[in-house]
Amino acid sequence: MNNTETQPFRFSERSNNLPSSFLRDILKVASSKDVISFAGGLPDPSLFPLKELADCADSVFRSHGSGVLQYSNSEGLMSLKEWICNYYYNKFEMHVHPDQILITNGSQQALDLIGKTFLDKGDEIILEQPSYLGAIQAFTAYQPRILPIPITHDGLDLNSLEQALLNHQPKLLYLVSNFQNPSGFTISREKREQLAELASRYNLIIVEDDPYGELRYTGSHLKPILS
Ligand SMILES: Cc1ncc(COP(=O)(O)O)c(C=O)c1O
């Protein structure tokens, strides 16, 4: 038996080591009509603002014409990037320049690009324990060594984090700052400041994922760690 018979497609080493997609498994079950799945954060479709979105699409096509369907800059539409900068200024008084913004197709592409840009095989990275499955999957493709750090109700356990920083050379720390997936915890203001201080002391990149910050119903919004 030669190698081509046992393994017809000669996948890259990176792809051969990939586990099956957690997200795909979760979404496959969730799409079944007999199942109400709490595993994925799927909104109730009856809440989708269909008419408003259709009106928006209509208005965009009418005001921008065929330009809407043309290729744009690969880093994203300038007017959208400027809108995002204004959002950060109005909400958090942060000065973000459009050159610092990159529009991606959802967070999965962003996480993949971060892995591609920063991680070599065997590099150490820190993840919250527990962490978001999509991020584990995106980073795993780049074959890092994962250092899990436990979280408490107000974010990462900083003693364990500092121990890890003293004993290892992690390149990046990925965290979800507001209503973390899966714990629901939010990192306190004090911990955000301490994390920023540790990141600068240990030359650590913090990847702050914030899909849920806008879903706050009580209390005030906390500034991103970058601020
Ligand atoms: C922490 C976290 N980041 C990102 C996402 C997904 O974001 P997107 O829809 O942009 O891929 C989720 C969704 O479950 C999430 O929990």
Short mmCIF file of N, CA and C and ligand atoms in Angstrom, two decimals, residues 106-108 132 174 176 181 209 211-212, ligand 1:
data_model
loop_
_atom_site.label_atom_id
_atom_site.label_comp_id
_atom_site.label_asym_id
_atom_site.label_seq_id
_atom_site.Cartn_x
_atom_site.Cartn_y
_atom_site.Cartn_z
N GLY A 106 -16.61 38.93 9.83
CA GLY A 106 -16.85 38.32 11.14
C GLY A 106 -15.56 38.14 11.92
N SER A 107 -15.73 37.70 13.15
CA SER A 107 -14.56 37.61 14.03
C SER A 107 -13.64 36.46 13.64
N GLN A 108 -14.21 35.42 13.03
CA GLN A 108 -13.39 34.25 12.73
C GLN A 108 -12.25 34.60 11.77
N TYR A 132 -13.47 31.01 24.47
CA TYR A 132 -14.42 30.92 23.35
C TYR A 132 -13.94 29.87 22.33
N TYR A 174 -5.49 36.20 24.54
CA TYR A 174 -6.81 36.44 23.96
C TYR A 174 -7.83 36.43 25.09
N VAL A 176 -12.11 37.85 26.28
CA VAL A 176 -13.40 38.47 25.94
C VAL A 176 -13.74 39.34 27.14
N ASN A 181 -17.81 34.74 26.79
CA ASN A 181 -18.34 33.46 26.33
C ASN A 181 -17.31 32.39 26.71
N ASP A 209 -11.54 40.67 22.44
CA ASP A 209 -12.70 40.38 21.60
C ASP A 209 -13.93 40.92 22.35
N PRO A 211 -17.69 41.11 21.38
CA PRO A 211 -18.93 41.06 20.61
C PRO A 211 -20.16 41.44 21.43
N TYR A 212 -20.02 41.45 22.78
CA TYR A 212 -21.23 41.59 23.61
C TYR A 212 -21.32 42.89 24.40
C1 LIG B 1 -16.45 35.69 22.11
C2 LIG B 1 -17.04 35.63 20.74
N1 LIG B 1 -16.41 36.22 19.71
C3 LIG B 1 -16.95 36.19 18.48
C4 LIG B 1 -18.15 35.55 18.21
C5 LIG B 1 -18.70 35.48 16.82
O1 LIG B 1 -18.58 36.66 16.17
P1 LIG B 1 -18.86 36.73 14.59
O2 LIG B 1 -20.32 36.55 14.43
O3 LIG B 1 -18.37 38.07 14.22
O4 LIG B 1 -18.06 35.65 13.94
C6 LIG B 1 -18.84 34.94 19.24
C7 LIG B 1 -20.10 34.24 18.97
O5 LIG B 1 -20.46 33.30 19.62
C8 LIG B 1 -18.28 34.99 20.53
O6 LIG B 1 -18.91 34.42 21.56
#
